[in-house]
CSV table of C-alpha atoms and ligand atoms in Angstrom, one decimal:
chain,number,residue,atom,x,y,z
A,24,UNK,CA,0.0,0.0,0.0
A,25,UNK,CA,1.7,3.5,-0.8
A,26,UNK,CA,1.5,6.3,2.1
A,27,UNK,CA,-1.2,7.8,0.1
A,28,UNK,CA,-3.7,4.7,1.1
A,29,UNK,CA,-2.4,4.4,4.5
A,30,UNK,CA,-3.1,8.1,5.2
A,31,UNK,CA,-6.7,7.6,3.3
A,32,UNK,CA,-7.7,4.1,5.4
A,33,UNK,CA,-6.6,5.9,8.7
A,34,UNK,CA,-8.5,9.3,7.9
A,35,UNK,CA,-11.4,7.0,6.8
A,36,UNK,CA,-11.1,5.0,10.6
A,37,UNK,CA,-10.9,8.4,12.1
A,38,UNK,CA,-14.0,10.1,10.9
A,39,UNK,CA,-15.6,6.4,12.7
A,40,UNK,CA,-14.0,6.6,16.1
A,41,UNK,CA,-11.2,4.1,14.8
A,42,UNK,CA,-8.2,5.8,15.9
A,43,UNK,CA,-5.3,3.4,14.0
A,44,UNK,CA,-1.9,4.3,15.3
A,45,UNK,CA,0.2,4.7,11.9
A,46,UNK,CA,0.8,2.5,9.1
A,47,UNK,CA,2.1,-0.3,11.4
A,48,UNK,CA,-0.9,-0.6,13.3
A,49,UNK,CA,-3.0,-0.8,9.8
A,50,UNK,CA,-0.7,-3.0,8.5
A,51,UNK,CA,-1.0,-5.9,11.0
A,52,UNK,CA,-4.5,-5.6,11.6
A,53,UNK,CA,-4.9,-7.8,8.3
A,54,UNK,CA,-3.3,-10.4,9.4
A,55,UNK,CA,-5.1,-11.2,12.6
A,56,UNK,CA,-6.0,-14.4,13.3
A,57,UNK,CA,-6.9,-14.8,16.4
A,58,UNK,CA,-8.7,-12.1,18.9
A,59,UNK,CA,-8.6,-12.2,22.7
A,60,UNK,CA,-11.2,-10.0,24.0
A,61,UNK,CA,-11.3,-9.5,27.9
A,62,UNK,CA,-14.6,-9.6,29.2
A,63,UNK,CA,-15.8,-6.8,31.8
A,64,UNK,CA,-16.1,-3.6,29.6
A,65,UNK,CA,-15.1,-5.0,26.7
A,66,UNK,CA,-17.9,-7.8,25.9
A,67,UNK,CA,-19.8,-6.8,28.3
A,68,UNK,CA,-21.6,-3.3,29.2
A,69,UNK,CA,-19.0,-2.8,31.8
A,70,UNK,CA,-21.4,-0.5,33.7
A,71,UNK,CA,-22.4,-3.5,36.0
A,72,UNK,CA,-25.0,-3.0,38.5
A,73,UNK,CA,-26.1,-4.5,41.6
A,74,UNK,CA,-28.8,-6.6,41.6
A,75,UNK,CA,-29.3,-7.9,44.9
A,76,UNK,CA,-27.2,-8.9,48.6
A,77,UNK,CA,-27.4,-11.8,50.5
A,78,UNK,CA,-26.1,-11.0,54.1
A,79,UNK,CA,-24.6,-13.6,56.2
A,80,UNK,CA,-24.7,-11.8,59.5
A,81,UNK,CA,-26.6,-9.7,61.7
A,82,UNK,CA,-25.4,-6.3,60.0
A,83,UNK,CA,-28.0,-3.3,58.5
A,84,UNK,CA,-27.7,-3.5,54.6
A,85,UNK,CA,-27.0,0.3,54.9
A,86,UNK,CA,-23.9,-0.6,57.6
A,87,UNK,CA,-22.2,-3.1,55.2
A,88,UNK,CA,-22.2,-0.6,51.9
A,89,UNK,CA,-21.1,2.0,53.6
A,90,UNK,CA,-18.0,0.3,55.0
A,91,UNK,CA,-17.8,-1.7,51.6
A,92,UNK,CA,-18.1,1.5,49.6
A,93,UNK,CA,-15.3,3.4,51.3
A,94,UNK,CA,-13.1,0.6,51.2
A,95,UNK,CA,-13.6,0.8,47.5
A,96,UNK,CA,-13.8,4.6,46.8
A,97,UNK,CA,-10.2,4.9,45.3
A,98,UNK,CA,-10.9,1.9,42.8
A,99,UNK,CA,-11.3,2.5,39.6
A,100,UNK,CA,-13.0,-1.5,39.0
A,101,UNK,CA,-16.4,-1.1,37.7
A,102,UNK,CA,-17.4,-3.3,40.1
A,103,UNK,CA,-15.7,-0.7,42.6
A,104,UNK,CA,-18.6,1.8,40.9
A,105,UNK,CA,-21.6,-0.4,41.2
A,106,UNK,CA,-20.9,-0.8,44.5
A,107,UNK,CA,-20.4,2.8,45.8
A,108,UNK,CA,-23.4,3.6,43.3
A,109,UNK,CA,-25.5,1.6,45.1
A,110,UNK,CA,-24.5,2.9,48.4
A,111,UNK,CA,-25.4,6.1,47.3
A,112,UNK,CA,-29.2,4.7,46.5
A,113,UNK,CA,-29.2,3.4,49.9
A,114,UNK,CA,-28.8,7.0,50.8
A,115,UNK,CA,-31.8,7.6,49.3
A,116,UNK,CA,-32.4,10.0,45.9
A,117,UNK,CA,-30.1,13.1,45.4
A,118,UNK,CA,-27.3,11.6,47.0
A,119,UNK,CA,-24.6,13.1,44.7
A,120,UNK,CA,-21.2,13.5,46.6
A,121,UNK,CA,-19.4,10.6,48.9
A,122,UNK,CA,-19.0,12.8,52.1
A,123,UNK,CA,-21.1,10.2,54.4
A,124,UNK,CA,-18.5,7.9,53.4
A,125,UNK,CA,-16.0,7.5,56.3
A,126,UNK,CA,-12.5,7.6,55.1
A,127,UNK,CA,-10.5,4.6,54.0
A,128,UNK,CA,-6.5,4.6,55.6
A,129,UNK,CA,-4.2,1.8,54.4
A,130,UNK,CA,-6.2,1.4,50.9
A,131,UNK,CA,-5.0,-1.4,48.6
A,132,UNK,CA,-5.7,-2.5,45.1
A,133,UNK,CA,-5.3,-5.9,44.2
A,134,UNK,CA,-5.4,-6.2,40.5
A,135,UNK,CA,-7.8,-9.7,39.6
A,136,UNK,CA,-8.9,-9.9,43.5
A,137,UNK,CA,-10.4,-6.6,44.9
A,138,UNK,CA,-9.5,-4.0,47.0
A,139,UNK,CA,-8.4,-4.1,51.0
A,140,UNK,CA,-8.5,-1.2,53.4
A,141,UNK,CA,-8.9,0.0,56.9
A,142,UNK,CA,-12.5,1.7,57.3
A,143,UNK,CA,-13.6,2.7,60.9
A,144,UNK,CA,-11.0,1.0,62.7
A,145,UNK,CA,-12.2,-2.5,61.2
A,146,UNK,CA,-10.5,-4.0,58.1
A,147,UNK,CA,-11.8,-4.8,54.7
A,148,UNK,CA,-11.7,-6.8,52.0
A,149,UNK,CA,-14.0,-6.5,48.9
A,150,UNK,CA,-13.2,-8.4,46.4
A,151,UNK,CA,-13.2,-12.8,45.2
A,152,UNK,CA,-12.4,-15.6,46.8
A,153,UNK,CA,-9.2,-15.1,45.9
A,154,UNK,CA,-8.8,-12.4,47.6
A,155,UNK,CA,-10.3,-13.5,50.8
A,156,UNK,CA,-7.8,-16.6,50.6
A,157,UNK,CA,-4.8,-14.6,50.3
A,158,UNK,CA,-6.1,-12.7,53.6
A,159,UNK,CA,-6.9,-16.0,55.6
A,160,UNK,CA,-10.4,-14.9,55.4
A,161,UNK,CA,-12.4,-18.2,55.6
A,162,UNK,CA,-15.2,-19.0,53.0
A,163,UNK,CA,-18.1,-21.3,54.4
A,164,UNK,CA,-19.8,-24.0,52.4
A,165,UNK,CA,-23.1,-21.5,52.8
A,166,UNK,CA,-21.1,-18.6,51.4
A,167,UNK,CA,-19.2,-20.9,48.2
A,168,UNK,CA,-23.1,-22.2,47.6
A,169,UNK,CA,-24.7,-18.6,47.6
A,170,UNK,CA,-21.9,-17.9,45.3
A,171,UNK,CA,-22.6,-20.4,42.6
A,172,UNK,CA,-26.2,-19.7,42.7
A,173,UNK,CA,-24.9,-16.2,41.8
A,174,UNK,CA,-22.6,-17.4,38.7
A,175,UNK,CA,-24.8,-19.6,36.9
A,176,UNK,CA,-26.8,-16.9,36.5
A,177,UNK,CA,-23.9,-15.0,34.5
A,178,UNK,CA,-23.4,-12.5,37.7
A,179,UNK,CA,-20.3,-11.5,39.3
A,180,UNK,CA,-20.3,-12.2,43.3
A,181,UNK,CA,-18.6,-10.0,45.0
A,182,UNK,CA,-17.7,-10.6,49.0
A,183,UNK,CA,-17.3,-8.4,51.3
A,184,UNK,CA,-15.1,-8.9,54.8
A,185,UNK,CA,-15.3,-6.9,57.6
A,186,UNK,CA,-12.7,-7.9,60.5
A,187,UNK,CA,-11.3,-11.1,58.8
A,188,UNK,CA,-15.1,-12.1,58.6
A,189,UNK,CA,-17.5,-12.4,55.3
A,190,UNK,CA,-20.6,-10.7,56.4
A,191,UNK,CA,-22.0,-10.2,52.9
A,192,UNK,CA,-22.2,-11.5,48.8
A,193,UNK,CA,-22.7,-8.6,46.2
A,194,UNK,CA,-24.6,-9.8,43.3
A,195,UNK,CA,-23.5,-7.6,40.1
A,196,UNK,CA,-24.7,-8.1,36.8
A,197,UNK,CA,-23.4,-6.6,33.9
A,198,UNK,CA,-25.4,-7.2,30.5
A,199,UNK,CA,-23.5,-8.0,27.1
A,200,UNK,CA,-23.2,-5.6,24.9
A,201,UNK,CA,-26.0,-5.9,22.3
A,202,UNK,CA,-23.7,-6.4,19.2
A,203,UNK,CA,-21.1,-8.9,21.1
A,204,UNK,CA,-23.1,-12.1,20.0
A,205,UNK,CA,-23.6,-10.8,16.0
A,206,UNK,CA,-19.8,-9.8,16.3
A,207,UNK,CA,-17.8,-12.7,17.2
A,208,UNK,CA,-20.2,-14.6,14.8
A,209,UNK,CA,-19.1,-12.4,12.1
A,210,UNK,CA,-15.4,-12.9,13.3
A,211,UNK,CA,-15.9,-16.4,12.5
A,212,UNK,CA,-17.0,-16.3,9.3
A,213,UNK,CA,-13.6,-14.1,8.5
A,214,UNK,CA,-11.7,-16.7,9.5
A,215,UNK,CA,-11.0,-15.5,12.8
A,216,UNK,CA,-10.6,-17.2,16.2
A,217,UNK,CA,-12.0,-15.9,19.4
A,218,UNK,CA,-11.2,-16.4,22.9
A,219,UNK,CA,-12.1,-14.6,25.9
A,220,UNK,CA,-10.2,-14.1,28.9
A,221,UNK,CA,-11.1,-12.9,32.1
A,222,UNK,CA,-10.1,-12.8,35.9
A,223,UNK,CA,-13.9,-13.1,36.4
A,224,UNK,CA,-14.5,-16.6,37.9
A,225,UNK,CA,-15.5,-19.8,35.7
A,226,UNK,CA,-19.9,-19.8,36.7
A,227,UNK,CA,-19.5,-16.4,35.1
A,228,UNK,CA,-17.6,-16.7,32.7
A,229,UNK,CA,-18.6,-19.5,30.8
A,230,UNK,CA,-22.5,-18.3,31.5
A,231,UNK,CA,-21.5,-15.1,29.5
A,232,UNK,CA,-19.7,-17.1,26.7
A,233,UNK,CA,-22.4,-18.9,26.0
A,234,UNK,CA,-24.8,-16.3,25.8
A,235,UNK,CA,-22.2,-14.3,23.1
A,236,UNK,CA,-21.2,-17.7,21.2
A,237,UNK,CA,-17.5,-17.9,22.2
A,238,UNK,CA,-16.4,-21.6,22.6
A,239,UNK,CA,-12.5,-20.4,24.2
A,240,UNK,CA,-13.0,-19.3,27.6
A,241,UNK,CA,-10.1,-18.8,30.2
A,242,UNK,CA,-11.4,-17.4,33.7
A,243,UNK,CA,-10.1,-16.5,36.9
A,244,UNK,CA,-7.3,-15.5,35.2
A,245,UNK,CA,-4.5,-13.0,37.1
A,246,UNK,CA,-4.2,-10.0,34.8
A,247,UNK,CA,-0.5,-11.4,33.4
A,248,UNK,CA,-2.0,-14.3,32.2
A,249,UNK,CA,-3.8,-12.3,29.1
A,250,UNK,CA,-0.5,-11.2,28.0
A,251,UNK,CA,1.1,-14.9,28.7
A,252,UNK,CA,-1.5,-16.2,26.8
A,253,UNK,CA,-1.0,-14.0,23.7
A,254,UNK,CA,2.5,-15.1,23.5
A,255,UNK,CA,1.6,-19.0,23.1
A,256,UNK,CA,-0.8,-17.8,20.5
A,257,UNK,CA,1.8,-16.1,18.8
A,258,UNK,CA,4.3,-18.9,19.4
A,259,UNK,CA,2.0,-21.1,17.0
A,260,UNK,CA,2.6,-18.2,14.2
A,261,UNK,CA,-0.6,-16.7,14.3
A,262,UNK,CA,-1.3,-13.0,14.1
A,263,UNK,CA,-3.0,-12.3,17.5
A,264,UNK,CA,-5.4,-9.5,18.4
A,265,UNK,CA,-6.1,-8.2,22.0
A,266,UNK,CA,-9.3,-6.3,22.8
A,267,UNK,CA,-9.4,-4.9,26.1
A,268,UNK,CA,-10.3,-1.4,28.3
A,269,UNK,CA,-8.5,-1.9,31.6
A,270,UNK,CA,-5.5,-0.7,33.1
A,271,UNK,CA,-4.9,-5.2,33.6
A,272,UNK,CA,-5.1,-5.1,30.0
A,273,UNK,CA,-2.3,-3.2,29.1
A,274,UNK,CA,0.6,-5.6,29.1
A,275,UNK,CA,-1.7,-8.2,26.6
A,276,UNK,CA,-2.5,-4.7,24.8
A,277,UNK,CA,1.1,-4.6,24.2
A,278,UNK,CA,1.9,-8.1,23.8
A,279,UNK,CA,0.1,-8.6,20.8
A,280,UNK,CA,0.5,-7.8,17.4
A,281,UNK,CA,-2.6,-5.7,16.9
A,282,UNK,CA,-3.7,-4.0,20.9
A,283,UNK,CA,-6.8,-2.7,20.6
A,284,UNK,CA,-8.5,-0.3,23.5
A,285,UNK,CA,-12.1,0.2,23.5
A,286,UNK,CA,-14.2,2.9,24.7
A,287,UNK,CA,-12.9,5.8,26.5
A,288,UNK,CA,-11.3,3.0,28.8
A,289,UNK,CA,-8.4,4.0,30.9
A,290,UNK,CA,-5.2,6.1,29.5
A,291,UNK,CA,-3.1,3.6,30.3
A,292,UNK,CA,-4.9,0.9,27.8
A,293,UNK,CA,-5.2,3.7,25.5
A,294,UNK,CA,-1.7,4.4,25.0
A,295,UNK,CA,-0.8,0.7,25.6
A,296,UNK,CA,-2.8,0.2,22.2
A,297,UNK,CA,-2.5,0.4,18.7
A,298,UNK,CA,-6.0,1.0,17.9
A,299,UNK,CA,-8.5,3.0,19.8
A,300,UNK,CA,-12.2,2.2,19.8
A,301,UNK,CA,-13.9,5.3,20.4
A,302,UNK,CA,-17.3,4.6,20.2
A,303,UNK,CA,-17.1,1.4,22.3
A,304,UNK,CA,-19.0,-0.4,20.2
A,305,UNK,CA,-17.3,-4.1,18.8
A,306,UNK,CA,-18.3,-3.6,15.5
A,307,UNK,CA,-15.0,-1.2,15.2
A,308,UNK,CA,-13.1,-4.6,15.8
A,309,UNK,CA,-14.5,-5.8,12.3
A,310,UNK,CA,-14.3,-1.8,11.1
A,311,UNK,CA,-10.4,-1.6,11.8
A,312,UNK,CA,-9.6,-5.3,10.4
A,313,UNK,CA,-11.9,-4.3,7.1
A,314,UNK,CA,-10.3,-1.3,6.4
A,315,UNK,CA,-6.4,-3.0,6.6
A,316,UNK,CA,-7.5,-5.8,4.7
A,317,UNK,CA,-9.3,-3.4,2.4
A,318,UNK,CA,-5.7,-1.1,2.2
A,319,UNK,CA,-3.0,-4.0,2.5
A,320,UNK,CA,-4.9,-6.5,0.5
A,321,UNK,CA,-3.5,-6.4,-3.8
A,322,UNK,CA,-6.7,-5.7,-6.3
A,323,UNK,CA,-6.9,-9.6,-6.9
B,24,LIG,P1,-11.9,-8.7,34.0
B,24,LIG,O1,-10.8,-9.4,33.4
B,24,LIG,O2,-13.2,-9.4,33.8
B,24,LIG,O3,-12.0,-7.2,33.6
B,24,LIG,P2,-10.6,-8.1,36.5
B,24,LIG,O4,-9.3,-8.9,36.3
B,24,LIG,O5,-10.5,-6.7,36.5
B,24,LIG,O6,-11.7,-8.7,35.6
B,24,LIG,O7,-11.2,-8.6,37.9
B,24,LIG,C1,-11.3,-9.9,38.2
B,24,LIG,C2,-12.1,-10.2,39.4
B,24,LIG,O8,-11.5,-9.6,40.5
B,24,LIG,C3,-13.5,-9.6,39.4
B,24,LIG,O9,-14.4,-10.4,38.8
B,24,LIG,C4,-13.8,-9.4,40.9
B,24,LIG,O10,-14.2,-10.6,41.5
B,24,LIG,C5,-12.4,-9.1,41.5
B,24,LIG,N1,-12.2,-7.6,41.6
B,24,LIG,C6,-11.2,-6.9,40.9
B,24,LIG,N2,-11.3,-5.6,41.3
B,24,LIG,C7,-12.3,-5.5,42.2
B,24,LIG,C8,-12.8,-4.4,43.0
B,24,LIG,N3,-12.4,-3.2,42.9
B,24,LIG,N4,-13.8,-4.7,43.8
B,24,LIG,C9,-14.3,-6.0,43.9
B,24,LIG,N5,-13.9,-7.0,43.2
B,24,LIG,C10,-12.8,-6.8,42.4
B,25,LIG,MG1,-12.0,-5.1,31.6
């Protein structure tokens, strides 16, 4: 393709919220053979919202969000958002700012697990069952049962510690985006593989899979397990894609021959990536791979 087409294909991407890094970033994009999309945000609405609590001890609903909430204030997880969002309801309507909140100290981030913090003198962990294992935080059989009701139902269950104890599970949905199913069917009649990969657990995971037609489904997955993944890919001498929004998705963003961010997503998977996806919509995946195929493909 002369510079000429390269400058036309990435005005054309442009003017549709496909922002395609230079001629390199065109260039590869054609030969993509195999896409791994993360989930949250990027297949899925990734504005999650709670749908219900199940309580496992004598504690006011309002008590256990507000100490849940704070401990999750600093997060930027969109599960971190459904959570204080929901708080705020709790608060009841035109609760706009998160003064009631008491303050968080010793706040922690734990990328794939949740967050941990000190909140009224008590500690907290919000987060998986990861999360409470690495913090010697004991999961019943009642709690591990609620929590697979939760997950075959394609929701994310979030716990919530308070003193080393879990006291409640957060039940978050977050809807598929309408186009995801239609996409990755598309995908597949291009030729190209899909796999999803998540940090979500397996109920979840593979509940949401099925409901988007993806047959390659790696869950519970630490975030450097995206990026690993993309390597073995790559190791067979495929072209791999990597479509993903979060900050965890940056080093698979990198890794792989075509990153692509989606959404307005976080600055750090936006300049981790090749190609930006403005309008957050997965169609762009198939716009960007048309439009190198289109410019790096001879007039046959
Ligand atoms: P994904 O790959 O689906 O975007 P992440 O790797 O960001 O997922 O998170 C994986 C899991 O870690 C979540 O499903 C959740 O159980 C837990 N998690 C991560 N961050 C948070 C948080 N801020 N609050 C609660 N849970 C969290
Ligand atoms: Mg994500």
């Amino acid at each position: 393709a002369t510079p000429t087409a390269v400058m036309v294909a990435t005005g054309k991407g442009a003017a549709q919220g496909v922002l395609i890094k230079g001629g390199n970033a065109l260039e590869s994009a054609q030969k993509v053979k195999y896409i791994v999309f993360d989930k949250t945000g990027t297949l899925t609405s990734g504005e999650p919202v709670v749908v219900g609590t199940k309580l496992f001890q004598n504690v006011a609903l309002k008590v256990f969000f507000d100490l849940v909430a704070s401990a999750e204030v600093n997060s930027e997880h969109p599960l971190a958002k459904a959570i204080i969002e929901y708080a705020k309801s709790l608060q009841g309507t035109g609760c706009k700012d998160l003064l009631w909140l008491p303050e968080v100290k010793d706040f922690k981030s734990i990328a794939g697990q949740g967050v941990t913090g000190e909140v009224s003198g008590k500690r907290i962990c919000v987060g998986n069952t990861r999360l409470m294992a690495e913090n010697g935080i004991m999961v019943s059989l009642d709690v591990a049962e609620q929590l697979k009701e939760t997950e075959v139902m394609a929701r994310t269950g979030v716990l919530g510690a308070i003193g080393g104890e879990i006291v409640g599970l957060i039940s978050i949905a977050d809807p598929v985006k309408p186009e995801a199913a239609a996409v990755i069917s598309y995908l597949k009649s291009m030729g190209i593989h899909s796999l999803m990969v998540t940090g979500d657990n397996w109920g979840t995971a593979r509940a949401i899979a099925r409901e988007i037609g993806i047959d390659n489904v790696i869950a519970e997955a630490q975030p450097s397990v995206k990026a690993e993944k993309i390597k073995e890919l790559q190791a067979t001498g495929m072209a791999v894609a990597m479509v993903g929004d979060g900050i965890n998705d940056s080093p698979a963003l990198v890794a792989a021959d075509v990153g692509m961010a989606i959404g307005a997503g976080t600055d750090i998977a936006v300049e981790a990536a090749d190609i930006v996806l403005m309008k957050n919509n997965l169609e762009d995946v198939v716009t960007a791979i048309d439009l190198s195929r289109k410019t790096f493909t001879r007039i046959r």
